[in-house]
């Protein structure tokens, strides 16, 4: 049993108010003590201290009857309102904290096979946060982030390097890989040079200057290979479809779009250097946002960093 004894300074507190309300509602010290899980002496002590603080009697105590005095009837409503305000304040503060932790977040992304593999885990671990996803194969992420159309973007940092007012958290060091049919007769090692692809049909991601790393690679390929052998593909899912259907083509893609769950494919790293990273971009003014930090922490945990062994 709990013994709720107030301190000697007799300052009014919520426990005193609650004891008074329970006694007034039930007109019984015994019932109030049982419902509050206090001892009867604790109930009496709290009420005596409350009356001393108010300098008035709130209850008429007779051996067989308890009743409210006029001051008691007045103060009963005051006490009820105080506790209601306190409970409402706690509820509102809790809701505001929950909004910080469990809001609605719009994430911009390309939605690659790689992202499809970890996004369900992100959604599950962030419940009850709700997510909207803006898929942008060639979207202007900088303006969408600065204008608030998306809250967070999952992308390569070369897209936003020249932008101001944005933070970037790296998840993966970016590299280009070669993907081809496991039944093909290509004799590729762990690393393949561009010149080894001279007589091969090469599929590359369709892009413009908004994706600098991919755009620069495509320019290099066009310079070093037969341009007629280079085919652009709108998205990475189609690349897998094309490669699965033929043995005489290869596809070049960033390592952070690889789908390791797909069978029947082989991978080699492209011997080509143009440093970039894959990660999360968000506005600087959201740097201390609790929800954003929680999402980034989860992404760091669930996104694999060693995608392909070297």
PDB file of C-alpha atoms in Angstrom:
ATOM      1  CA  UNK A   1       0.000   0.000   0.000  1.00  0.00           C
ATOM      2  CA  UNK A   2       1.286   3.472  -0.855  1.00  0.00           C
ATOM      3  CA  UNK A   3       1.730   6.034   1.914  1.00  0.00           C
ATOM      4  CA  UNK A   4       1.364   9.449   0.288  1.00  0.00           C
ATOM      5  CA  UNK A   5       2.496  11.797   3.043  1.00  0.00           C
ATOM      6  CA  UNK A   6       2.975  15.418   2.091  1.00  0.00           C
ATOM      7  CA  UNK A   7       6.001  17.358   3.270  1.00  0.00           C
ATOM      8  CA  UNK A   8       5.907  19.497   6.418  1.00  0.00           C
ATOM      9  CA  UNK A   9       5.815  22.747   4.483  1.00  0.00           C
ATOM     10  CA  UNK A  10       2.123  21.963   3.765  1.00  0.00           C
ATOM     11  CA  UNK A  11       2.267  23.565   0.310  1.00  0.00           C
ATOM     12  CA  UNK A  12      -0.735  22.689  -1.805  1.00  0.00           C
ATOM     13  CA  UNK A  13      -0.054  19.933  -4.345  1.00  0.00           C
ATOM     14  CA  UNK A  14      -1.868  17.703  -6.808  1.00  0.00           C
ATOM     15  CA  UNK A  15      -1.960  14.769  -4.389  1.00  0.00           C
ATOM     16  CA  UNK A  16      -3.879  16.857  -1.842  1.00  0.00           C
ATOM     17  CA  UNK A  17      -6.341  17.969  -4.489  1.00  0.00           C
ATOM     18  CA  UNK A  18      -6.867  14.433  -5.711  1.00  0.00           C
ATOM     19  CA  UNK A  19      -7.446  13.134  -2.160  1.00  0.00           C
ATOM     20  CA  UNK A  20      -9.988  15.882  -1.537  1.00  0.00           C
ATOM     21  CA  UNK A  21     -11.861  15.201  -4.793  1.00  0.00           C
ATOM     22  CA  UNK A  22     -12.027  11.442  -4.119  1.00  0.00           C
ATOM     23  CA  UNK A  23     -13.336  11.973  -0.595  1.00  0.00           C
ATOM     24  CA  UNK A  24     -15.873  14.537  -1.828  1.00  0.00           C
ATOM     25  CA  UNK A  25     -17.031  12.264  -4.659  1.00  0.00           C
ATOM     26  CA  UNK A  26     -17.463   9.240  -2.406  1.00  0.00           C
ATOM     27  CA  UNK A  27     -18.149  10.980   0.943  1.00  0.00           C
ATOM     28  CA  UNK A  28     -15.945   8.315   2.454  1.00  0.00           C
ATOM     29  CA  UNK A  29     -12.318   8.250   3.584  1.00  0.00           C
ATOM     30  CA  UNK A  30     -12.294   4.472   3.324  1.00  0.00           C
ATOM     31  CA  UNK A  31     -13.494   4.389  -0.290  1.00  0.00           C
ATOM     32  CA  UNK A  32     -11.145   7.206  -1.332  1.00  0.00           C
ATOM     33  CA  UNK A  33      -8.186   5.415   0.264  1.00  0.00           C
ATOM     34  CA  UNK A  34      -9.033   2.160  -1.528  1.00  0.00           C
ATOM     35  CA  UNK A  35      -9.439   3.810  -4.954  1.00  0.00           C
ATOM     36  CA  UNK A  36      -6.221   5.791  -4.616  1.00  0.00           C
ATOM     37  CA  UNK A  37      -4.342   2.889  -3.024  1.00  0.00           C
ATOM     38  CA  UNK A  38      -3.439   5.113  -0.067  1.00  0.00           C
ATOM     39  CA  UNK A  39      -3.788   4.469   3.638  1.00  0.00           C
ATOM     40  CA  UNK A  40      -6.657   6.244   5.415  1.00  0.00           C
ATOM     41  CA  UNK A  41      -4.129   8.106   7.539  1.00  0.00           C
ATOM     42  CA  UNK A  42      -2.453   9.377   4.336  1.00  0.00           C
ATOM     43  CA  UNK A  43      -5.822  10.648   3.061  1.00  0.00           C
ATOM     44  CA  UNK A  44      -6.499  12.415   6.371  1.00  0.00           C
ATOM     45  CA  UNK A  45      -3.011  13.937   6.470  1.00  0.00           C
ATOM     46  CA  UNK A  46      -3.323  15.313   2.928  1.00  0.00           C
ATOM     47  CA  UNK A  47      -6.743  16.817   3.640  1.00  0.00           C
ATOM     48  CA  UNK A  48      -5.631  18.363   6.932  1.00  0.00           C
ATOM     49  CA  UNK A  49      -2.607  19.927   5.230  1.00  0.00           C
ATOM     50  CA  UNK A  50      -4.820  21.246   2.421  1.00  0.00           C
ATOM     51  CA  UNK A  51      -7.231  22.845   4.897  1.00  0.00           C
ATOM     52  CA  UNK A  52      -4.314  24.421   6.780  1.00  0.00           C
ATOM     53  CA  UNK A  53      -3.021  25.875   3.513  1.00  0.00           C
ATOM     54  CA  UNK A  54      -6.469  27.295   2.652  1.00  0.00           C
ATOM     55  CA  UNK A  55      -7.162  28.314   6.278  1.00  0.00           C
ATOM     56  CA  UNK A  56     -10.684  26.903   6.130  1.00  0.00           C
ATOM     57  CA  UNK A  57     -12.647  23.729   6.647  1.00  0.00           C
ATOM     58  CA  UNK A  58     -13.586  21.861   3.465  1.00  0.00           C
ATOM     59  CA  UNK A  59     -15.340  18.911   5.084  1.00  0.00           C
ATOM     60  CA  UNK A  60     -17.723  18.369   7.985  1.00  0.00           C
ATOM     61  CA  UNK A  61     -16.506  15.183   9.657  1.00  0.00           C
ATOM     62  CA  UNK A  62     -19.112  13.341  11.729  1.00  0.00           C
ATOM     63  CA  UNK A  63     -18.753   9.742  12.967  1.00  0.00           C
ATOM     64  CA  UNK A  64     -21.345   8.463  10.502  1.00  0.00           C
ATOM     65  CA  UNK A  65     -21.436  11.192   7.854  1.00  0.00           C
ATOM     66  CA  UNK A  66     -19.085  13.366   5.796  1.00  0.00           C
ATOM     67  CA  UNK A  67     -20.317  16.482   4.041  1.00  0.00           C
ATOM     68  CA  UNK A  68     -18.841  19.427   2.181  1.00  0.00           C
ATOM     69  CA  UNK A  69     -18.839  22.866   3.756  1.00  0.00           C
ATOM     70  CA  UNK A  70     -19.765  25.882   1.644  1.00  0.00           C
ATOM     71  CA  UNK A  71     -16.057  26.550   1.138  1.00  0.00           C
ATOM     72  CA  UNK A  72     -15.651  22.869   0.311  1.00  0.00           C
ATOM     73  CA  UNK A  73     -18.344  23.001  -2.391  1.00  0.00           C
ATOM     74  CA  UNK A  74     -16.650  26.045  -3.921  1.00  0.00           C
ATOM     75  CA  UNK A  75     -13.145  24.611  -3.720  1.00  0.00           C
ATOM     76  CA  UNK A  76     -14.271  21.245  -5.095  1.00  0.00           C
ATOM     77  CA  UNK A  77     -14.918  22.785  -8.523  1.00  0.00           C
ATOM     78  CA  UNK A  78     -11.669  24.744  -8.321  1.00  0.00           C
ATOM     79  CA  UNK A  79      -9.731  21.528  -7.589  1.00  0.00           C
ATOM     80  CA  UNK A  80     -11.461  19.647 -10.424  1.00  0.00           C
ATOM     81  CA  UNK A  81     -10.592  22.430 -12.878  1.00  0.00           C
ATOM     82  CA  UNK A  82      -6.953  22.541 -11.705  1.00  0.00           C
ATOM     83  CA  UNK A  83      -6.515  18.796 -12.234  1.00  0.00           C
ATOM     84  CA  UNK A  84      -8.247  18.976 -15.619  1.00  0.00           C
ATOM     85  CA  UNK A  85      -5.908  21.754 -16.719  1.00  0.00           C
ATOM     86  CA  UNK A  86      -2.923  19.762 -15.485  1.00  0.00           C
ATOM     87  CA  UNK A  87      -4.055  16.625 -17.346  1.00  0.00           C
ATOM     88  CA  UNK A  88      -4.731  18.647 -20.512  1.00  0.00           C
ATOM     89  CA  UNK A  89      -1.279  20.232 -20.294  1.00  0.00           C
ATOM     90  CA  UNK A  90       0.373  16.821 -20.001  1.00  0.00           C
ATOM     91  CA  UNK A  91      -1.685  15.517 -22.932  1.00  0.00           C
ATOM     92  CA  UNK A  92      -0.824  18.496 -25.151  1.00  0.00           C
ATOM     93  CA  UNK A  93       2.888  18.300 -24.339  1.00  0.00           C
ATOM     94  CA  UNK A  94       2.868  14.558 -25.047  1.00  0.00           C
ATOM     95  CA  UNK A  95       1.107  15.118 -28.362  1.00  0.00           C
ATOM     96  CA  UNK A  96       3.588  17.806 -29.378  1.00  0.00           C
ATOM     97  CA  UNK A  97       6.483  15.440 -28.650  1.00  0.00           C
ATOM     98  CA  UNK A  98       4.764  12.657 -30.562  1.00  0.00           C
ATOM     99  CA  UNK A  99       4.337  15.016 -33.514  1.00  0.00           C
ATOM    100  CA  UNK A 100       8.086  15.633 -33.446  1.00  0.00           C
ATOM    101  CA  UNK A 101       8.788  11.907 -33.388  1.00  0.00           C
ATOM    102  CA  UNK A 102       5.938  10.607 -35.503  1.00  0.00           C
ATOM    103  CA  UNK A 103       5.025  13.157 -38.134  1.00  0.00           C
ATOM    104  CA  UNK A 104       4.420  12.860 -41.851  1.00  0.00           C
ATOM    105  CA  UNK A 105       7.552  12.848 -43.986  1.00  0.00           C
ATOM    106  CA  UNK A 106       7.837  13.235 -47.739  1.00  0.00           C
ATOM    107  CA  UNK A 107      10.919  11.453 -49.054  1.00  0.00           C
ATOM    108  CA  UNK A 108      12.281  12.101 -52.527  1.00  0.00           C
ATOM    109  CA  UNK A 109      14.080   9.233 -54.225  1.00  0.00           C
ATOM    110  CA  UNK A 110      14.686   7.466 -57.550  1.00  0.00           C
ATOM    111  CA  UNK A 111      13.157   4.258 -56.202  1.00  0.00           C
ATOM    112  CA  UNK A 112      15.824   1.880 -57.413  1.00  0.00           C
ATOM    113  CA  UNK A 113      15.894  -1.903 -56.805  1.00  0.00           C
ATOM    114  CA  UNK A 114      18.303  -1.233 -53.936  1.00  0.00           C
ATOM    115  CA  UNK A 115      15.934   1.257 -52.288  1.00  0.00           C
ATOM    116  CA  UNK A 116      13.008  -1.074 -52.714  1.00  0.00           C
ATOM    117  CA  UNK A 117      14.929  -3.592 -50.598  1.00  0.00           C
ATOM    118  CA  UNK A 118      15.381  -1.382 -47.499  1.00  0.00           C
ATOM    119  CA  UNK A 119      12.415   1.036 -47.626  1.00  0.00           C
ATOM    120  CA  UNK A 120       9.933  -1.447 -46.094  1.00  0.00           C
ATOM    121  CA  UNK A 121      12.270  -1.808 -43.102  1.00  0.00           C
ATOM    122  CA  UNK A 122      12.459   1.970 -42.717  1.00  0.00           C
ATOM    123  CA  UNK A 123       8.666   2.243 -42.785  1.00  0.00           C
ATOM    124  CA  UNK A 124       8.254  -0.550 -40.215  1.00  0.00           C
ATOM    125  CA  UNK A 125      10.846   0.832 -37.809  1.00  0.00           C
ATOM    126  CA  UNK A 126       9.477   4.390 -38.003  1.00  0.00           C
ATOM    127  CA  UNK A 127       5.883   3.512 -37.123  1.00  0.00           C
ATOM    128  CA  UNK A 128       3.599   5.339 -36.533  1.00  0.00           C
ATOM    129  CA  UNK A 129       5.300   7.914 -38.753  1.00  0.00           C
ATOM    130  CA  UNK A 130       3.595   8.052 -42.144  1.00  0.00           C
ATOM    131  CA  UNK A 131       5.593   8.494 -45.329  1.00  0.00           C
ATOM    132  CA  UNK A 132       4.871   9.951 -48.733  1.00  0.00           C
ATOM    133  CA  UNK A 133       7.353   9.169 -51.486  1.00  0.00           C
ATOM    134  CA  UNK A 134       8.088  11.455 -54.412  1.00  0.00           C
ATOM    135  CA  UNK A 135       9.737   9.449 -57.178  1.00  0.00           C
ATOM    136  CA  UNK A 136      11.977  11.614 -59.346  1.00  0.00           C
ATOM    137  CA  UNK A 137      14.024   9.944 -62.027  1.00  0.00           C
ATOM    138  CA  UNK A 138      15.210  13.350 -63.183  1.00  0.00           C
ATOM    139  CA  UNK A 139      13.819  15.555 -60.453  1.00  0.00           C
ATOM    140  CA  UNK A 140      15.253  18.869 -59.330  1.00  0.00           C
ATOM    141  CA  UNK A 141      15.958  17.762 -55.776  1.00  0.00           C
ATOM    142  CA  UNK A 142      17.577  21.036 -54.742  1.00  0.00           C
ATOM    143  CA  UNK A 143      14.502  23.161 -55.399  1.00  0.00           C
ATOM    144  CA  UNK A 144      12.201  20.489 -53.993  1.00  0.00           C
ATOM    145  CA  UNK A 145      14.165  20.405 -50.737  1.00  0.00           C
ATOM    146  CA  UNK A 146      14.520  24.181 -50.396  1.00  0.00           C
ATOM    147  CA  UNK A 147      10.855  24.752 -51.315  1.00  0.00           C
ATOM    148  CA  UNK A 148       9.675  22.112 -48.847  1.00  0.00           C
ATOM    149  CA  UNK A 149       8.079  19.879 -51.487  1.00  0.00           C
ATOM    150  CA  UNK A 150      10.146  17.010 -50.089  1.00  0.00           C
ATOM    151  CA  UNK A 151      11.500  16.864 -46.539  1.00  0.00           C
ATOM    152  CA  UNK A 152      14.338  14.421 -47.147  1.00  0.00           C
ATOM    153  CA  UNK A 153      15.952  13.166 -50.349  1.00  0.00           C
ATOM    154  CA  UNK A 154      17.863   9.916 -50.774  1.00  0.00           C
ATOM    155  CA  UNK A 155      20.391  10.589 -53.515  1.00  0.00           C
ATOM    156  CA  UNK A 156      24.020  10.889 -54.564  1.00  0.00           C
ATOM    157  CA  UNK A 157      25.793  13.944 -53.218  1.00  0.00           C
ATOM    158  CA  UNK A 158      26.957  15.147 -56.625  1.00  0.00           C
ATOM    159  CA  UNK A 159      23.375  16.242 -57.291  1.00  0.00           C
ATOM    160  CA  UNK A 160      23.469  18.827 -54.498  1.00  0.00           C
ATOM    161  CA  UNK A 161      27.180  19.715 -54.195  1.00  0.00           C
ATOM    162  CA  UNK A 162      26.677  23.239 -55.511  1.00  0.00           C
ATOM    163  CA  UNK A 163      23.568  23.857 -53.396  1.00  0.00           C
ATOM    164  CA  UNK A 164      23.512  25.966 -50.233  1.00  0.00           C
ATOM    165  CA  UNK A 165      21.326  25.476 -47.187  1.00  0.00           C
ATOM    166  CA  UNK A 166      21.361  21.665 -47.351  1.00  0.00           C
ATOM    167  CA  UNK A 167      22.985  19.029 -45.169  1.00  0.00           C
ATOM    168  CA  UNK A 168      24.154  15.684 -46.515  1.00  0.00           C
ATOM    169  CA  UNK A 169      24.786  12.492 -44.538  1.00  0.00           C
ATOM    170  CA  UNK A 170      26.718   9.849 -46.451  1.00  0.00           C
ATOM    171  CA  UNK A 171      25.515   6.242 -46.243  1.00  0.00           C
ATOM    172  CA  UNK A 172      27.558   4.560 -48.991  1.00  0.00           C
ATOM    173  CA  UNK A 173      30.691   5.419 -50.963  1.00  0.00           C
ATOM    174  CA  UNK A 174      29.551   5.479 -54.584  1.00  0.00           C
ATOM    175  CA  UNK A 175      31.157   3.436 -57.361  1.00  0.00           C
ATOM    176  CA  UNK A 176      30.057   2.210 -60.773  1.00  0.00           C
ATOM    177  CA  UNK A 177      29.544  -1.493 -61.393  1.00  0.00           C
ATOM    178  CA  UNK A 178      29.049  -3.678 -64.442  1.00  0.00           C
ATOM    179  CA  UNK A 179      26.055  -6.009 -64.375  1.00  0.00           C
ATOM    180  CA  UNK A 180      25.553  -8.846 -66.872  1.00  0.00           C
ATOM    181  CA  UNK A 181      23.731 -12.121 -67.383  1.00  0.00           C
ATOM    182  CA  UNK A 182      25.240 -15.004 -65.393  1.00  0.00           C
ATOM    183  CA  UNK A 183      24.968 -17.195 -68.520  1.00  0.00           C
ATOM    184  CA  UNK A 184      26.963 -14.768 -70.671  1.00  0.00           C
ATOM    185  CA  UNK A 185      30.416 -15.706 -71.961  1.00  0.00           C
ATOM    186  CA  UNK A 186      32.084 -12.522 -70.743  1.00  0.00           C
ATOM    187  CA  UNK A 187      35.459 -13.149 -69.141  1.00  0.00           C
ATOM    188  CA  UNK A 188      35.435 -10.203 -66.774  1.00  0.00           C
ATOM    189  CA  UNK A 189      37.530  -9.959 -63.613  1.00  0.00           C
ATOM    190  CA  UNK A 190      36.585  -8.168 -60.414  1.00  0.00           C
ATOM    191  CA  UNK A 191      37.443  -4.879 -62.116  1.00  0.00           C
ATOM    192  CA  UNK A 192      36.721  -4.067 -65.735  1.00  0.00           C
ATOM    193  CA  UNK A 193      38.223  -1.200 -67.713  1.00  0.00           C
ATOM    194  CA  UNK A 194      36.155   0.828 -70.148  1.00  0.00           C
ATOM    195  CA  UNK A 195      38.310  -0.321 -73.082  1.00  0.00           C
ATOM    196  CA  UNK A 196      37.317  -3.945 -72.378  1.00  0.00           C
ATOM    197  CA  UNK A 197      33.768  -2.975 -73.369  1.00  0.00           C
ATOM    198  CA  UNK A 198      34.770  -1.713 -76.814  1.00  0.00           C
ATOM    199  CA  UNK A 199      32.783  -4.255 -78.818  1.00  0.00           C
ATOM    200  CA  UNK A 200      29.973  -4.772 -76.328  1.00  0.00           C
ATOM    201  CA  UNK A 201      26.497  -3.304 -76.209  1.00  0.00           C
ATOM    202  CA  UNK A 202      26.412  -1.193 -73.037  1.00  0.00           C
ATOM    203  CA  UNK A 203      23.262  -0.044 -71.254  1.00  0.00           C
ATOM    204  CA  UNK A 204      23.587   3.163 -69.256  1.00  0.00           C
ATOM    205  CA  UNK A 205      21.102   5.161 -67.155  1.00  0.00           C
ATOM    206  CA  UNK A 206      19.340   7.915 -69.032  1.00  0.00           C
ATOM    207  CA  UNK A 207      20.195  11.232 -67.407  1.00  0.00           C
ATOM    208  CA  UNK A 208      20.963  14.871 -67.996  1.00  0.00           C
ATOM    209  CA  UNK A 209      23.339  17.197 -66.153  1.00  0.00           C
ATOM    210  CA  UNK A 210      21.207  16.975 -62.990  1.00  0.00           C
ATOM    211  CA  UNK A 211      23.061  13.715 -62.206  1.00  0.00           C
ATOM    212  CA  UNK A 212      26.679  14.862 -62.784  1.00  0.00           C
ATOM    213  CA  UNK A 213      28.501  11.578 -62.033  1.00  0.00           C
ATOM    214  CA  UNK A 214      26.336   9.508 -64.334  1.00  0.00           C
ATOM    215  CA  UNK A 215      26.314  12.244 -66.967  1.00  0.00           C
ATOM    216  CA  UNK A 216      30.124  12.487 -66.951  1.00  0.00           C
ATOM    217  CA  UNK A 217      30.497   8.719 -67.184  1.00  0.00           C
ATOM    218  CA  UNK A 218      28.145   8.606 -70.154  1.00  0.00           C
ATOM    219  CA  UNK A 219      30.249  11.268 -71.867  1.00  0.00           C
ATOM    220  CA  UNK A 220      33.428   9.269 -71.251  1.00  0.00           C
ATOM    221  CA  UNK A 221      31.814   6.115 -72.604  1.00  0.00           C
ATOM    222  CA  UNK A 222      30.715   7.907 -75.748  1.00  0.00           C
ATOM    223  CA  UNK A 223      34.281   9.150 -76.272  1.00  0.00           C
ATOM    224  CA  UNK A 224      36.024   5.830 -75.687  1.00  0.00           C
ATOM    225  CA  UNK A 225      33.486   3.389 -77.114  1.00  0.00           C
ATOM    226  CA  UNK A 226      31.411   3.144 -80.243  1.00  0.00           C
ATOM    227  CA  UNK A 227      28.481   5.477 -79.560  1.00  0.00           C
ATOM    228  CA  UNK A 228      26.170   3.159 -81.500  1.00  0.00           C
ATOM    229  CA  UNK A 229      26.784   0.456 -78.880  1.00  0.00           C
ATOM    230  CA  UNK A 230      25.629   2.653 -76.013  1.00  0.00           C
ATOM    231  CA  UNK A 231      21.932   2.480 -75.168  1.00  0.00           C
ATOM    232  CA  UNK A 232      20.191   4.594 -72.546  1.00  0.00           C
ATOM    233  CA  UNK A 233      17.564   3.045 -70.249  1.00  0.00           C
ATOM    234  CA  UNK A 234      14.958   5.007 -68.302  1.00  0.00           C
ATOM    235  CA  UNK A 235      15.233   3.161 -64.981  1.00  0.00           C
ATOM    236  CA  UNK A 236      17.200   0.442 -63.243  1.00  0.00           C
ATOM    237  CA  UNK A 237      14.363  -2.073 -63.129  1.00  0.00           C
ATOM    238  CA  UNK A 238      14.334  -2.061 -66.941  1.00  0.00           C
ATOM    239  CA  UNK A 239      18.088  -2.665 -66.938  1.00  0.00           C
ATOM    240  CA  UNK A 240      17.537  -5.920 -65.079  1.00  0.00           C
ATOM    241  CA  UNK A 241      14.799  -6.879 -67.533  1.00  0.00           C
ATOM    242  CA  UNK A 242      17.053  -6.217 -70.528  1.00  0.00           C
ATOM    243  CA  UNK A 243      20.035  -8.091 -69.099  1.00  0.00           C
ATOM    244  CA  UNK A 244      17.937 -11.078 -68.037  1.00  0.00           C
ATOM    245  CA  UNK A 245      16.612 -11.347 -71.599  1.00  0.00           C
ATOM    246  CA  UNK A 246      19.984 -11.377 -73.370  1.00  0.00           C
ATOM    247  CA  UNK A 247      23.567 -12.560 -72.913  1.00  0.00           C
ATOM    248  CA  UNK A 248      25.322 -10.096 -75.211  1.00  0.00           C
ATOM    249  CA  UNK A 249      24.713  -6.864 -73.273  1.00  0.00           C
ATOM    250  CA  UNK A 250      26.089  -5.341 -70.096  1.00  0.00           C
ATOM    251  CA  UNK A 251      24.674  -2.599 -67.914  1.00  0.00           C
ATOM    252  CA  UNK A 252      26.568   0.063 -65.996  1.00  0.00           C
ATOM    253  CA  UNK A 253      24.991   1.385 -62.822  1.00  0.00           C
ATOM    254  CA  UNK A 254      25.962   2.918 -59.473  1.00  0.00           C
ATOM    255  CA  UNK A 255      26.588   0.347 -56.751  1.00  0.00           C
ATOM    256  CA  UNK A 256      23.746   1.772 -54.662  1.00  0.00           C
ATOM    257  CA  UNK A 257      21.072   0.605 -57.102  1.00  0.00           C
ATOM    258  CA  UNK A 258      22.173  -3.040 -57.236  1.00  0.00           C
ATOM    259  CA  UNK A 259      19.543  -5.630 -56.296  1.00  0.00           C
ATOM    260  CA  UNK A 260      21.441  -8.516 -54.718  1.00  0.00           C
ATOM    261  CA  UNK A 261      18.216 -10.457 -54.211  1.00  0.00           C
ATOM    262  CA  UNK A 262      17.896 -10.992 -57.950  1.00  0.00           C
ATOM    263  CA  UNK A 263      19.351 -14.254 -59.204  1.00  0.00           C
ATOM    264  CA  UNK A 264      21.029 -14.915 -62.540  1.00  0.00           C
ATOM    265  CA  UNK A 265      23.265 -11.843 -62.615  1.00  0.00           C
ATOM    266  CA  UNK A 266      26.979 -11.204 -62.167  1.00  0.00           C
ATOM    267  CA  UNK A 267      28.738  -8.007 -61.171  1.00  0.00           C
ATOM    268  CA  UNK A 268      32.183  -6.460 -61.626  1.00  0.00           C
ATOM    269  CA  UNK A 269      33.441  -3.048 -60.604  1.00  0.00           C
ATOM    270  CA  UNK A 270      34.141  -0.567 -63.391  1.00  0.00           C
ATOM    271  CA  UNK A 271      37.714   0.698 -63.273  1.00  0.00           C
ATOM    272  CA  UNK A 272      36.649   4.323 -63.347  1.00  0.00           C
ATOM    273  CA  UNK A 273      37.088   7.004 -60.688  1.00  0.00           C
ATOM    274  CA  UNK A 274      34.704   9.864 -60.051  1.00  0.00           C
ATOM    275  CA  UNK A 275      34.146  10.088 -56.293  1.00  0.00           C
ATOM    276  CA  UNK A 276      30.583  10.501 -55.066  1.00  0.00           C
ATOM    277  CA  UNK A 277      28.470   9.249 -52.172  1.00  0.00           C
ATOM    278  CA  UNK A 278      24.953   7.991 -51.674  1.00  0.00           C
ATOM    279  CA  UNK A 279      23.079   9.305 -48.681  1.00  0.00           C
ATOM    280  CA  UNK A 280      20.442  11.604 -47.223  1.00  0.00           C
ATOM    281  CA  UNK A 281      19.993  15.318 -47.931  1.00  0.00           C
ATOM    282  CA  UNK A 282      17.786  17.641 -45.920  1.00  0.00           C
ATOM    283  CA  UNK A 283      17.489  21.385 -45.186  1.00  0.00           C
ATOM    284  CA  UNK A 284      19.999  22.769 -42.668  1.00  0.00           C
ATOM    285  CA  UNK A 285      17.256  24.295 -40.534  1.00  0.00           C
ATOM    286  CA  UNK A 286      16.054  20.737 -39.842  1.00  0.00           C
ATOM    287  CA  UNK A 287      19.452  19.690 -38.472  1.00  0.00           C
ATOM    288  CA  UNK A 288      18.138  19.262 -34.912  1.00  0.00           C
ATOM    289  CA  UNK A 289      14.758  17.866 -35.901  1.00  0.00           C
ATOM    290  CA  UNK A 290      14.145  14.775 -33.750  1.00  0.00           C
ATOM    291  CA  UNK A 291      12.244  12.882 -36.429  1.00  0.00           C
ATOM    292  CA  UNK A 292      14.828  13.570 -39.135  1.00  0.00           C
ATOM    293  CA  UNK A 293      17.640  12.386 -36.880  1.00  0.00           C
ATOM    294  CA  UNK A 294      15.681   9.251 -36.066  1.00  0.00           C
ATOM    295  CA  UNK A 295      15.134   8.458 -39.758  1.00  0.00           C
ATOM    296  CA  UNK A 296      18.816   9.023 -40.555  1.00  0.00           C
ATOM    297  CA  UNK A 297      19.886   6.811 -37.642  1.00  0.00           C
ATOM    298  CA  UNK A 298      17.628   4.006 -38.904  1.00  0.00           C
ATOM    299  CA  UNK A 299      18.947   4.385 -42.456  1.00  0.00           C
ATOM    300  CA  UNK A 300      22.525   4.155 -41.186  1.00  0.00           C
ATOM    301  CA  UNK A 301      21.597   0.922 -39.479  1.00  0.00           C
ATOM    302  CA  UNK A 302      19.650  -0.775 -42.286  1.00  0.00           C
ATOM    303  CA  UNK A 303      21.427   0.377 -45.467  1.00  0.00           C
ATOM    304  CA  UNK A 304      24.252  -2.064 -46.264  1.00  0.00           C
ATOM    305  CA  UNK A 305      27.577  -0.339 -46.840  1.00  0.00           C
ATOM    306  CA  UNK A 306      29.484  -3.270 -48.369  1.00  0.00           C
ATOM    307  CA  UNK A 307      27.136  -3.965 -51.253  1.00  0.00           C
ATOM    308  CA  UNK A 308      29.496  -5.941 -53.483  1.00  0.00           C
ATOM    309  CA  UNK A 309      32.694  -7.635 -52.349  1.00  0.00           C
ATOM    310  CA  UNK A 310      35.845  -6.362 -54.057  1.00  0.00           C
TER     311      UNK A 310
END
